[in-house]
Short mmCIF file of C-alpha atoms and ligand atoms in Angstrom, two decimals:
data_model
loop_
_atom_site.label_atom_id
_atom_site.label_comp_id
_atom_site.label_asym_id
_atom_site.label_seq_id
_atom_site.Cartn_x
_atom_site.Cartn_y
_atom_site.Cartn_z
CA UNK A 1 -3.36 -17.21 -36.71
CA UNK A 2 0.26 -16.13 -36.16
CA UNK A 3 0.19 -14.18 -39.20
CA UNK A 4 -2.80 -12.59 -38.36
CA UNK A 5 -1.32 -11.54 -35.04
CA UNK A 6 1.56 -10.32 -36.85
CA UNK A 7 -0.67 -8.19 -39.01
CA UNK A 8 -2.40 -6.73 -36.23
CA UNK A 9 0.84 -6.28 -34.01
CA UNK A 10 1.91 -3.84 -37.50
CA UNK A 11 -1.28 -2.29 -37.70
CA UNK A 12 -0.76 -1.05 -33.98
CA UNK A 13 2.54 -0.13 -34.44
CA UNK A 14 1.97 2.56 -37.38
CA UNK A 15 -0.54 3.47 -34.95
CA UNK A 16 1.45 4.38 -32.16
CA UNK A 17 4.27 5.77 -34.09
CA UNK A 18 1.47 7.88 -36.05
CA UNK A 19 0.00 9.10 -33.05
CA UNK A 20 2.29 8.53 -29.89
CA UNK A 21 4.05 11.59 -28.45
CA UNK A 22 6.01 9.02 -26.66
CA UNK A 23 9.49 8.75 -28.18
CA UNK A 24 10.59 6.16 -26.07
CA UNK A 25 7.84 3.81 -26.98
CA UNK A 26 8.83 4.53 -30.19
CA UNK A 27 11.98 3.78 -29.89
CA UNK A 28 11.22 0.49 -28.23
CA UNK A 29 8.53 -0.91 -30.34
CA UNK A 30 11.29 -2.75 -32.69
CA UNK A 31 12.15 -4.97 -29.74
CA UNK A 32 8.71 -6.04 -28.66
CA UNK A 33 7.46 -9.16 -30.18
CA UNK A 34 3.18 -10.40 -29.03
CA UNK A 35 2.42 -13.86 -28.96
CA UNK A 36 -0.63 -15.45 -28.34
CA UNK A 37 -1.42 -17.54 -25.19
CA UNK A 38 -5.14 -18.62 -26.50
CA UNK A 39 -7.32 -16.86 -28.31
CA UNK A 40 -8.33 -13.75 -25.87
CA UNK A 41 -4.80 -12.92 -24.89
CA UNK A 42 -1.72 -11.71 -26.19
CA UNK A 43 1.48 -11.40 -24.32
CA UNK A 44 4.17 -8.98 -25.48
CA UNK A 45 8.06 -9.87 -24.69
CA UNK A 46 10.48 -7.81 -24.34
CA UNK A 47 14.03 -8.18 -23.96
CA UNK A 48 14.94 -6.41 -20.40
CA UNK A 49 13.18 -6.68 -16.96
CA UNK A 50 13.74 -2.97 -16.96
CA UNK A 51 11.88 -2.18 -20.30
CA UNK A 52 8.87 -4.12 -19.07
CA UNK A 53 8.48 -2.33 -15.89
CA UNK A 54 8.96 0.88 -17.74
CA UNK A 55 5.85 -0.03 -19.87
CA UNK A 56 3.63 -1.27 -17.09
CA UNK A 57 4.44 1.18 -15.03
CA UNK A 58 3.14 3.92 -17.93
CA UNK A 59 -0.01 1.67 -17.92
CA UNK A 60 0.78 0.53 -21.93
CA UNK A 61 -0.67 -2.63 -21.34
CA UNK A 62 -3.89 -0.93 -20.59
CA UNK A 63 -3.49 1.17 -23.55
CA UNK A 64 -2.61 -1.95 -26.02
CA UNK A 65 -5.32 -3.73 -24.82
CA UNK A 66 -7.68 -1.27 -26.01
CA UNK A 67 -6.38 -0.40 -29.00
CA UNK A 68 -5.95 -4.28 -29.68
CA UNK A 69 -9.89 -4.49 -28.87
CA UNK A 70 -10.55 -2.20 -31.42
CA UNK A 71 -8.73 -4.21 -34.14
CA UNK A 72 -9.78 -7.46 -32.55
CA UNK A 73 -12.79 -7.67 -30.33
CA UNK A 74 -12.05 -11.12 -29.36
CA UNK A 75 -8.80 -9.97 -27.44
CA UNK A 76 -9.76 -9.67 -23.57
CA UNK A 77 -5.99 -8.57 -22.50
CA UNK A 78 -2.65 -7.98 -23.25
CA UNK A 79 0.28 -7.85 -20.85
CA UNK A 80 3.98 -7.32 -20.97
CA UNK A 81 6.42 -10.60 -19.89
CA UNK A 82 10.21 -10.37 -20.16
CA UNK A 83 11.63 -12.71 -22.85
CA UNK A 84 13.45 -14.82 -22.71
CA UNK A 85 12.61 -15.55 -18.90
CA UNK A 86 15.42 -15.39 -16.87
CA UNK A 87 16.51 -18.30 -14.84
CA UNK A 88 17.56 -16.44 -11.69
CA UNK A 89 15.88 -13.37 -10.70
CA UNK A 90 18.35 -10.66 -12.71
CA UNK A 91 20.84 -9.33 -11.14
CA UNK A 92 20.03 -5.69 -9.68
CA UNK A 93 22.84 -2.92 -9.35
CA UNK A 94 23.23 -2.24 -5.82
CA UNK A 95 22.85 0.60 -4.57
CA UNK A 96 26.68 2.32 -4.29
CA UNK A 97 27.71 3.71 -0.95
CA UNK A 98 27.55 7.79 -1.26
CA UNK A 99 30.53 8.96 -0.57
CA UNK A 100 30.75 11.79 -2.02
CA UNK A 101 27.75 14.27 -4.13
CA UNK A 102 28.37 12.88 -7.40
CA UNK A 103 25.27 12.79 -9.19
CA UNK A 104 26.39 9.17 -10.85
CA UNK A 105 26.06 7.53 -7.42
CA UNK A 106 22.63 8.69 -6.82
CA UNK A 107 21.30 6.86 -10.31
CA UNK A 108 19.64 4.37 -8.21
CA UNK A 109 17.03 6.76 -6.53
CA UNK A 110 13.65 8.49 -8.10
CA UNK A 111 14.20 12.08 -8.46
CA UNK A 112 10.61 12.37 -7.87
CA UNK A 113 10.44 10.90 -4.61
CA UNK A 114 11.57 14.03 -2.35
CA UNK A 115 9.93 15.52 1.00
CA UNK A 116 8.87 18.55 -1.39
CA UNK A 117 7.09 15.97 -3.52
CA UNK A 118 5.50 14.16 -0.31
CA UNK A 119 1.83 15.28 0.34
CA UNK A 120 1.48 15.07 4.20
CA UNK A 121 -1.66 14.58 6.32
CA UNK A 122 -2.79 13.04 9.65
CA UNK A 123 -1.94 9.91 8.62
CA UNK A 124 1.84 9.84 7.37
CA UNK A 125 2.89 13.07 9.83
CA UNK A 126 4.47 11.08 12.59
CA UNK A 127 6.06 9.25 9.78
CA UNK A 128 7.29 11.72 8.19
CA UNK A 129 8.67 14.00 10.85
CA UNK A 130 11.51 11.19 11.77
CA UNK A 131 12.13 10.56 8.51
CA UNK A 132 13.18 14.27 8.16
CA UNK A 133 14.68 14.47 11.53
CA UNK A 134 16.87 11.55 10.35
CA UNK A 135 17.81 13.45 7.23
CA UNK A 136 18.41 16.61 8.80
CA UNK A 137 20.39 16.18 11.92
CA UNK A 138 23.25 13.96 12.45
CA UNK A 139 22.38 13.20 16.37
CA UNK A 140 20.88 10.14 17.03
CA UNK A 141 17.74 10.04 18.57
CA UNK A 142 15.98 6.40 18.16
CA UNK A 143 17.99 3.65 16.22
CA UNK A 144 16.82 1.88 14.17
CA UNK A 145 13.73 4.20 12.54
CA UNK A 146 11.38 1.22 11.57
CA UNK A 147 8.95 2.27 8.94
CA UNK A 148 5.69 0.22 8.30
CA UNK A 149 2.63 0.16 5.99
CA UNK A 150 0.36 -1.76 3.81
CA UNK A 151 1.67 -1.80 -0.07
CA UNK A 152 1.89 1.57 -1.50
CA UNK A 153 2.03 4.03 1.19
CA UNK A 154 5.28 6.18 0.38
CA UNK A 155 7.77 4.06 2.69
CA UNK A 156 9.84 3.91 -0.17
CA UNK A 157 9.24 7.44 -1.07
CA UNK A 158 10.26 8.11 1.78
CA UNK A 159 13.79 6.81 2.00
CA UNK A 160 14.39 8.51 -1.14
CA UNK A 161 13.24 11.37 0.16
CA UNK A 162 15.88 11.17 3.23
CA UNK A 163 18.51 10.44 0.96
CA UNK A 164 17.83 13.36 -1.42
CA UNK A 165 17.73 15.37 1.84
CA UNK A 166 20.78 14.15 3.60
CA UNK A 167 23.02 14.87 0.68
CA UNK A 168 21.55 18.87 1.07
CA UNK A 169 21.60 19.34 4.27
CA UNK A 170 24.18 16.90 5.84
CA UNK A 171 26.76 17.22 2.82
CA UNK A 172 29.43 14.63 3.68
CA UNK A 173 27.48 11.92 5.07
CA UNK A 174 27.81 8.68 3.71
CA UNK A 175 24.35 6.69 3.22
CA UNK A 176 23.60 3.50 1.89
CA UNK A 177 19.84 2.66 0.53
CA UNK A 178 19.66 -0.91 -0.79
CA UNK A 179 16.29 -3.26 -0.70
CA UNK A 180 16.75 -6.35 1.55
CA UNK A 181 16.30 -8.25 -1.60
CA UNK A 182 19.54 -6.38 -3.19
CA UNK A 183 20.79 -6.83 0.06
CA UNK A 184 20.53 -10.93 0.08
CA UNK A 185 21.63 -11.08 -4.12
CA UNK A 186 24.91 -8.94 -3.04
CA UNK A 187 25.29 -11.27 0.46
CA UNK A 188 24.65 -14.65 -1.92
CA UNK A 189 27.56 -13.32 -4.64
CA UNK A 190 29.67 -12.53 -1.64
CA UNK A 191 29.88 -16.00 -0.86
CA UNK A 192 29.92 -17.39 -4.17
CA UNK A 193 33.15 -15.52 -4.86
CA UNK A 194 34.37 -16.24 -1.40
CA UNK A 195 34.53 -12.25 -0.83
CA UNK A 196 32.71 -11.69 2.53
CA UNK A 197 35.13 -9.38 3.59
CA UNK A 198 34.62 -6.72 0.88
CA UNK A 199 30.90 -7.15 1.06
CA UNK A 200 30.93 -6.30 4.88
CA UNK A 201 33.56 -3.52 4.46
CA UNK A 202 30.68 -1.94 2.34
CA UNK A 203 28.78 -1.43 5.37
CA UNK A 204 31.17 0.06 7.80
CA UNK A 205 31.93 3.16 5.10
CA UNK A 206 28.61 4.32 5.97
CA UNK A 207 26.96 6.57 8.35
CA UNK A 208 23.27 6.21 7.45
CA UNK A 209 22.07 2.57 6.07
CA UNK A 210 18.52 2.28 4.62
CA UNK A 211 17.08 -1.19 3.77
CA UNK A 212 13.82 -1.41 2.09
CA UNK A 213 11.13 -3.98 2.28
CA UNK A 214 13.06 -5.85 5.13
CA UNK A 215 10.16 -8.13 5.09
CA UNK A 216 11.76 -9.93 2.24
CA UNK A 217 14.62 -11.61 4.85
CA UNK A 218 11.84 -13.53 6.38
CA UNK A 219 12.31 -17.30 6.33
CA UNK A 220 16.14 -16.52 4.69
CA UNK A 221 18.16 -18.26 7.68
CA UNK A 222 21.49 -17.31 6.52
CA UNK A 223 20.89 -13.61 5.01
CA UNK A 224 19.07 -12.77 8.39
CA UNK A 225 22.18 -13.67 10.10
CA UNK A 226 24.27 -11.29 7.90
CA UNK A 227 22.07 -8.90 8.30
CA UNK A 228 21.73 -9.16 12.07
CA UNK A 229 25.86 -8.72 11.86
CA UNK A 230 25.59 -5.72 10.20
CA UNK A 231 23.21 -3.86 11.95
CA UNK A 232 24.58 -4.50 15.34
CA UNK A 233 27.73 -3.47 14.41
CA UNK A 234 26.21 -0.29 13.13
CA UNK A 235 24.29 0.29 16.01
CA UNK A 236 27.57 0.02 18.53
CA UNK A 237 29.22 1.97 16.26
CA UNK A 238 26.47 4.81 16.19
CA UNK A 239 25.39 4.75 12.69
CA UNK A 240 21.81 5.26 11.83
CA UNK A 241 19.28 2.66 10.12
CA UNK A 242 16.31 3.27 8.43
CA UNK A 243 13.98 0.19 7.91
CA UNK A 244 10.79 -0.27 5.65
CA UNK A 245 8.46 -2.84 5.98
CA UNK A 246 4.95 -4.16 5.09
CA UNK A 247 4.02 -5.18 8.73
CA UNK A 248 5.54 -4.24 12.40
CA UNK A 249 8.74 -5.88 13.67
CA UNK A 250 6.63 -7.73 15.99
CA UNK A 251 4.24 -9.12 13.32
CA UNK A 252 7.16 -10.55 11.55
CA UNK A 253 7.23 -14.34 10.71
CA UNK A 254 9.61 -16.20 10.16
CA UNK A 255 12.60 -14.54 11.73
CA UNK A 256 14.86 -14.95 14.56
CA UNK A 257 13.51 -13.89 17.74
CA UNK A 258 16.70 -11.59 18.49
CA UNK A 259 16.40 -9.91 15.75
CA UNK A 260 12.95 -9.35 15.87
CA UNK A 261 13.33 -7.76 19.61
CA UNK A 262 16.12 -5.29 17.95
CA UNK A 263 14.35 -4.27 15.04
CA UNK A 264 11.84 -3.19 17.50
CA UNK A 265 13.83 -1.25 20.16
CA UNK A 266 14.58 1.86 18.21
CA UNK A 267 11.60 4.13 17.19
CA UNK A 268 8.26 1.98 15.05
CA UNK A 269 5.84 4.12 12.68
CA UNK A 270 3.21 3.15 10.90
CA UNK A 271 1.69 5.30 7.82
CA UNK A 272 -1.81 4.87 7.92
CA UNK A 273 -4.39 5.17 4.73
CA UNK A 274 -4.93 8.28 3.22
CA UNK A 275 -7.83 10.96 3.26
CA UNK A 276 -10.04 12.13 0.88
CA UNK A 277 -8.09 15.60 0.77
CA UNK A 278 -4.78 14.37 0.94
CA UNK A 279 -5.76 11.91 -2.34
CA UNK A 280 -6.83 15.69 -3.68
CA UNK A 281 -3.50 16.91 -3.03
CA UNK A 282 -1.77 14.02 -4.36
CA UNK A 283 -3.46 13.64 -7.35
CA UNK A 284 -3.00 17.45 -8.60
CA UNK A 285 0.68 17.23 -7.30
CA UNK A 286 1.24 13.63 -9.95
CA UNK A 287 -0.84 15.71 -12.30
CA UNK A 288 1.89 18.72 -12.54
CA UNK A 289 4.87 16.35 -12.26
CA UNK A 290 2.99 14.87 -15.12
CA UNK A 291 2.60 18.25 -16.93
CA UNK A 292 -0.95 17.19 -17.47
CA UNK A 293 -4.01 19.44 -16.74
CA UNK A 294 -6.66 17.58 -15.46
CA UNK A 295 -10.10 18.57 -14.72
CA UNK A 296 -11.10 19.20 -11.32
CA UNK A 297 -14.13 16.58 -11.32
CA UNK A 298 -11.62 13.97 -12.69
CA UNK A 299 -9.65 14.43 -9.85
CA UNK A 300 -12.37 14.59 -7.27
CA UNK A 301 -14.27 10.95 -8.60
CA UNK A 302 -10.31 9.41 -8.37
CA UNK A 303 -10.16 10.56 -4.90
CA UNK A 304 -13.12 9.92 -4.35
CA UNK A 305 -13.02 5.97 -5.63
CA UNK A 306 -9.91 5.32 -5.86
CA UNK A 307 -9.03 4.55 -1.69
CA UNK A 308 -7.11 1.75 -1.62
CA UNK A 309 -3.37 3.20 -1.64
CA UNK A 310 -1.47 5.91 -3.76
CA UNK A 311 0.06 3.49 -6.04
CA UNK A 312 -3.34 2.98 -7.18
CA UNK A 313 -4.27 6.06 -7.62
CA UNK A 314 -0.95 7.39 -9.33
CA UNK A 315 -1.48 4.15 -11.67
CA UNK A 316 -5.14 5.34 -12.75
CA UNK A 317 -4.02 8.56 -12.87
CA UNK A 318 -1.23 7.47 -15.58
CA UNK A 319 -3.47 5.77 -17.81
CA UNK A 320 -5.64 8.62 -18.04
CA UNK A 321 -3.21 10.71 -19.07
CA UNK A 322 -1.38 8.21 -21.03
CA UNK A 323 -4.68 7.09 -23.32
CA UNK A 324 -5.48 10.86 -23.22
CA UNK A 325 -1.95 11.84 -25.26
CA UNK A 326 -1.87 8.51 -27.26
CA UNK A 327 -5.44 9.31 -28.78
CA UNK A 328 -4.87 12.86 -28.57
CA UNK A 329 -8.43 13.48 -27.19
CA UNK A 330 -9.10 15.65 -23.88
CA UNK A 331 -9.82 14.43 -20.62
CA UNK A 332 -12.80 14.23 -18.91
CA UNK A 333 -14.85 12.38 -16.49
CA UNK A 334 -16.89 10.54 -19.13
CA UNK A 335 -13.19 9.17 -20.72
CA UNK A 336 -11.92 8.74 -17.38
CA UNK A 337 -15.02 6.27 -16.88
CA UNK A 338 -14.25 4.17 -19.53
CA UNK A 339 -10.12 3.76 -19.21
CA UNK A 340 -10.73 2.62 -15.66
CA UNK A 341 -13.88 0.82 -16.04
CA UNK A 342 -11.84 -2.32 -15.32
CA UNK A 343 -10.43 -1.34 -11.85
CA UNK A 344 -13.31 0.83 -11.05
CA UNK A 345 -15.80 -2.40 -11.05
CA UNK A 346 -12.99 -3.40 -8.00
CA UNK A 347 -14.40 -0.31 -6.39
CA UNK A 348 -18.28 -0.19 -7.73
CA UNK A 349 -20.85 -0.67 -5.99
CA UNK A 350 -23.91 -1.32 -8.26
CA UNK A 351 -26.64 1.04 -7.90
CA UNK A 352 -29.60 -0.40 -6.69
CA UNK A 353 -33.48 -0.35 -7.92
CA UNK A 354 -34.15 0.79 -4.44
CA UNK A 355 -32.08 3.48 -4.38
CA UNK A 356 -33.30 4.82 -7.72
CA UNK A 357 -36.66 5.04 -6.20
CA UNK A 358 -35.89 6.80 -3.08
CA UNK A 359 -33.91 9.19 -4.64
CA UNK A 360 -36.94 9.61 -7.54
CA UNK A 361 -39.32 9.50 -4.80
CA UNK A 362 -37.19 12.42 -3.03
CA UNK A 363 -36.81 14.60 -5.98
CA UNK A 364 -40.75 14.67 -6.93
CA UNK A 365 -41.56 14.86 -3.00
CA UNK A 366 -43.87 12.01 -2.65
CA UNK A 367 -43.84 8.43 -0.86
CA UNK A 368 -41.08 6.11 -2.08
CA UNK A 369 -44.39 3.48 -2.00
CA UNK A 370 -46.23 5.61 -4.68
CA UNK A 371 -43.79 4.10 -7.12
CA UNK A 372 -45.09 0.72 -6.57
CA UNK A 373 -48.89 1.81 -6.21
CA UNK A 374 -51.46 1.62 -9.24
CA UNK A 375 -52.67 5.23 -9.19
CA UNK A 376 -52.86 7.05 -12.53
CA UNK A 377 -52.50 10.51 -10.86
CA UNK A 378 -50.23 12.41 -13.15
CA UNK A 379 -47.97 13.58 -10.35
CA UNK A 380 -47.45 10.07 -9.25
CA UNK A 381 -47.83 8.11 -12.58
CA UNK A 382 -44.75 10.32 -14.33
CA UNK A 383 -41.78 9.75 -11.33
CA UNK A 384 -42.85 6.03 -11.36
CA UNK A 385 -42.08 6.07 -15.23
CA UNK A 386 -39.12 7.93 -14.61
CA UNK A 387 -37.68 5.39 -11.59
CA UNK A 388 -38.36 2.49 -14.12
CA UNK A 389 -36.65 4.36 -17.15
CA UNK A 390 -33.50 5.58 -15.02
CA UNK A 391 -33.65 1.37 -13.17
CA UNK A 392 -33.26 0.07 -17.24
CA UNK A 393 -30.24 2.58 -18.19
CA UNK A 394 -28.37 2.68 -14.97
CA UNK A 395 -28.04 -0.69 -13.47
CA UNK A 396 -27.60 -3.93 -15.18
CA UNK A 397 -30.91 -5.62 -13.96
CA UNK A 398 -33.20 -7.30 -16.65
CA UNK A 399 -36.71 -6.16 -17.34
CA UNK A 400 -38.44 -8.60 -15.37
CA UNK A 401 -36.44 -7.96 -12.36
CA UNK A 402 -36.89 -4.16 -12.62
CA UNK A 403 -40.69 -5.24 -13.30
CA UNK A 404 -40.52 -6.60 -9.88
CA UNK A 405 -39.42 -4.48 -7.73
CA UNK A 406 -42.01 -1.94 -9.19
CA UNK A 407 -44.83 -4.66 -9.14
CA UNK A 408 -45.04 -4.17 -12.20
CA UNK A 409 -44.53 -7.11 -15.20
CA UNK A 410 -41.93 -6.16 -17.97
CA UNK A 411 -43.85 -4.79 -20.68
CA UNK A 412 -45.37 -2.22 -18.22
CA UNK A 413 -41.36 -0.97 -17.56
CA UNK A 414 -40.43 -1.22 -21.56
CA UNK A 415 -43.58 0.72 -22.43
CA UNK A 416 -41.95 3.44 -19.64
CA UNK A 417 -38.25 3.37 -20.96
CA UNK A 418 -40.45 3.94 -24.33
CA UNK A 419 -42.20 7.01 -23.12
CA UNK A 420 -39.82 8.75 -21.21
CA UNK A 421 -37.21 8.24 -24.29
CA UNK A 422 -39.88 10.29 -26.23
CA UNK A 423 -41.02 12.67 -23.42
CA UNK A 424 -36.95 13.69 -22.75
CA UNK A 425 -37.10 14.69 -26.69
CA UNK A 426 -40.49 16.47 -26.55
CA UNK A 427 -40.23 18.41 -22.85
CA UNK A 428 -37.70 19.92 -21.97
CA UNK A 429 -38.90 19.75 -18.38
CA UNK A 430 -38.77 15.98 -18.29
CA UNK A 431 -35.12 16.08 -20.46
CA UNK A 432 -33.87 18.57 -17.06
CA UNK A 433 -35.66 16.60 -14.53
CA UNK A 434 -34.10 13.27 -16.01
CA UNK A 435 -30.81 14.63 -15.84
CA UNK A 436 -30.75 15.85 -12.66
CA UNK A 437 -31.59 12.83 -11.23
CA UNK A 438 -29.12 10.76 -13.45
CA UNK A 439 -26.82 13.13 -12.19
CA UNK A 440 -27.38 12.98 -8.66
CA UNK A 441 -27.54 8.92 -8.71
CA UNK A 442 -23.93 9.40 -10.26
CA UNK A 443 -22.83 10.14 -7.01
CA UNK A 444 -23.23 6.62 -6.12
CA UNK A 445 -21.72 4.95 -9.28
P1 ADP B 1 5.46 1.69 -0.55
O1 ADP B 1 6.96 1.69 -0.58
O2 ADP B 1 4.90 2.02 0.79
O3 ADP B 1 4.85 0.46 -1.13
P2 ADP B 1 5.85 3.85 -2.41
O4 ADP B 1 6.75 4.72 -1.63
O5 ADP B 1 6.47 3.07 -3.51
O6 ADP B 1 4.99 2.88 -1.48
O7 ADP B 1 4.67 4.74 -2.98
C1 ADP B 1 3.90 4.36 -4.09
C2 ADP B 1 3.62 5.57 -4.96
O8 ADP B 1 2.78 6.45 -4.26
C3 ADP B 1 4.90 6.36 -5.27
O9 ADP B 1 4.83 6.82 -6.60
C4 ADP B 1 4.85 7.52 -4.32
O10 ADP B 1 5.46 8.67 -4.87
C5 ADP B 1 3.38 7.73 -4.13
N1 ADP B 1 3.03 8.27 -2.79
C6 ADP B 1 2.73 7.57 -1.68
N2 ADP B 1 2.42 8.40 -0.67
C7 ADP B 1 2.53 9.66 -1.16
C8 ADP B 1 2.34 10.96 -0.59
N3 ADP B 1 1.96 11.12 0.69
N4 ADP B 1 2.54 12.02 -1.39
C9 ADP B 1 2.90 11.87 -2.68
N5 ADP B 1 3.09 10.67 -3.27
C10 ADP B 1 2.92 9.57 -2.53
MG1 MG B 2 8.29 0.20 -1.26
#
């Protein structure tokens, strides 16, 4: 079995070095090594936390998985793990203090995530607008700017963003963007090394601090009462803070009361779900950071399904483009359909046999009812055929069920799928009319 695996893990290989545009893949493949968990999944190692997230983030595990299906059918998934596991979480760099516009200090922050690269709309305005007016002008007007949103919003986009922004347009301003999680690791070492005074000293250099994800100090009794220090000595000494979190300062658990009351006094936000157009202007904004061209109706059906946050929809977005240069093959809806078949189920809602006969009914202009009547009238008998043959190929309902809801018992719907199979291929008027209501049902799949 191992050797097998090993056979197919070199088989996959040539293939991506054959046909992968992606030099960093690669370059990387050497130091991946796939294991088997059971016999439907495979879990590749790698050596770094950093490589891993570089892979999942460019959706590989999607793409291994099906190019492992296609070698081995058996295989349901294959995922990335970082080997071996480390004991303690690794340790992160932490974010340096910016003291001055050297480009080396600003390693730690996404070129990508600037205001120029933030799509705006009703819902992340208000947000947005402090988060500028923090970058841009050096008086203070609410202290602390608290941030919050569901996962994968563009709170963290948009701290980057104000730090790109203060180094242009407040040059000599010294910022500070660190995670809360960074934050603890660097308060925890502090102590370990008895060097408390250095770590704090950190703090005072700056004049803007920005801690992400502050959500993470919850239930941390000791790093809460750091970071409670630091940010009312800040505060009194008029420096500005920028906070992120995934819920409002008063929806916090877990935390001490006083510092829930100050998190709250400065100015709250929340960054509410996005639209349909703004997921438009997203999407073909990824798409030319991506240098990809996609094709208008791809973009529309990803706004249009995928709703649940722009991580999400960036994340689709990559694997489409990602399977789309691995295989070398264009994109287009019908491809789209089948990378993100998996996620899209999350999102599907299965068409129903009820639907397919009010929309047949609709198209032919008779009563939805007539589908489920016994009258042999041409202009009746050839819809009702049609409903049963589009109920077989669109939905995933058995003969006898779709028999059902037409009244009908199953050989009366396979004889139908039968006829209209031939009909499509002998008139073209039944071919068009079949289309255009597969078509128009699409909009509900
Ligand atoms: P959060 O920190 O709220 O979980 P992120 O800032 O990490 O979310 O955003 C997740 C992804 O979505 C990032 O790649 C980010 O660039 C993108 N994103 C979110 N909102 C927008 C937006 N309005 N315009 C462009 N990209 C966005
Ligand atoms: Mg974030």
């Amino acid at each position: 079995m191992q050797k097998d695996l090993q056979q197919q893990w070199q088989q996959i290989c040539e293939r991506i070095r054959n046909e992968s545009r992606d030099a960093v893949l690669q370059g990387w493949l050497s130091q991946l090594s796939p294991e088997m968990t059971d016999a439907e999944n495979i879990v590749i190692s790698a050596p770094t936390r950093f490589m891993r997230d570089w892979l999942v983030d460019k959706a590989y595990d999607a793409l291994m998985t099906s190019i492992w299906q296609q070698i081995n059918p058996a295989i349901k998934a294959v995922q990335f793990a970082v080997l071996p596991a480390p004991e303690m979480p690794e340790e992160e760099p932490v974010a340096e203090v910016i003291t001055d516009n050297a480009d080396s200090n600003l390693s730690h922050l996404n070129p990508a995530f600037t205001f120029e690269n933030f799509v705006v709309g009703k819902p992340n305005e208000f947000a947005t607008a402090a988060a500028r007016r923090v970058a841009t002008i050096a008086d203070i007007a609410f202290n602390p700017l608290y941030i919050h949103s569901s996962v994968g919003l563009g709170k963290t986009h948009l701290m980057h963003a104000i730090a790109w922004e203060l180094r242009k347009s407040r040059p000599g301003c010294r910022f500070l963007y660190l995670s809360a999680e960074q934050f603890m690791y660097q308060f925890v070492k502090a102590l370990k090394t008895q060097d408390t005074l250095s770590f704090r000293d950190m703090f005072r250099e700056v004049d803007v601090l920005m801690v992400d994800d502050i959500q993470f100090i919850c239930g941390k009794k000791a790093t809460q009462e750091e970071f409670f220090h630091t940010f009312n000595e800040l505060i009194s000494e008029g420096k500005q803070i920028v906070l992120c979190s995934d819920s409002s300062p008063l929806a916090l658990k877990d935390i001490d009361a006083r510092l829930k009351t100050r998190l709250a006094q400065g100015l709250v936000v929340d960054i509410f779900p996005t639209t349909y157009e703004m997921r438009i202007g997203i999407l073909q904004s990824k798409a030319q950071a991506m240098n990809a061209a996609i094709p208008q109706d791809v973009i529309e059906f990803l706004a249009e399904r995928i709703t649940t946050n722009v991580r999400e929809l960036e994340g689709a977005l990559r694997r489409v483009v990602a399977n789309a240069q691995l295989l070398g093959s264009p994109i287009t809806l019908d491809t789209t359909k089948m990378i993100l078949r998996d996620t899209l189920n999350l999102y599907e809602k299965e068409l129903s046999i009820d639907l397919i006969q009010k929309e047949t009914a609709e198209y032919f202009q008779i009563q939805p009812n007539n589908l489920k009547s016994n009258s042999k009238e041409r202009r009746v008998a050839q819809p009702r055929q049609i409903a049963m043959y589009l109920s077989k190929v669109l939905t995933t309902h058995s003969l006898p069920e779709i028999g059902a809801a037409f009244d009908r018992d199953h050989t009366t719907i396979m004889h139908a799928v039968r006829t209209i199979e031939e009909r499509m291929k002998a008139d073209l008027k039944v071919y068009e009319d079949v289309e255009a209501l597969r078509k128009s049902l699409q909009r509900y799949s």
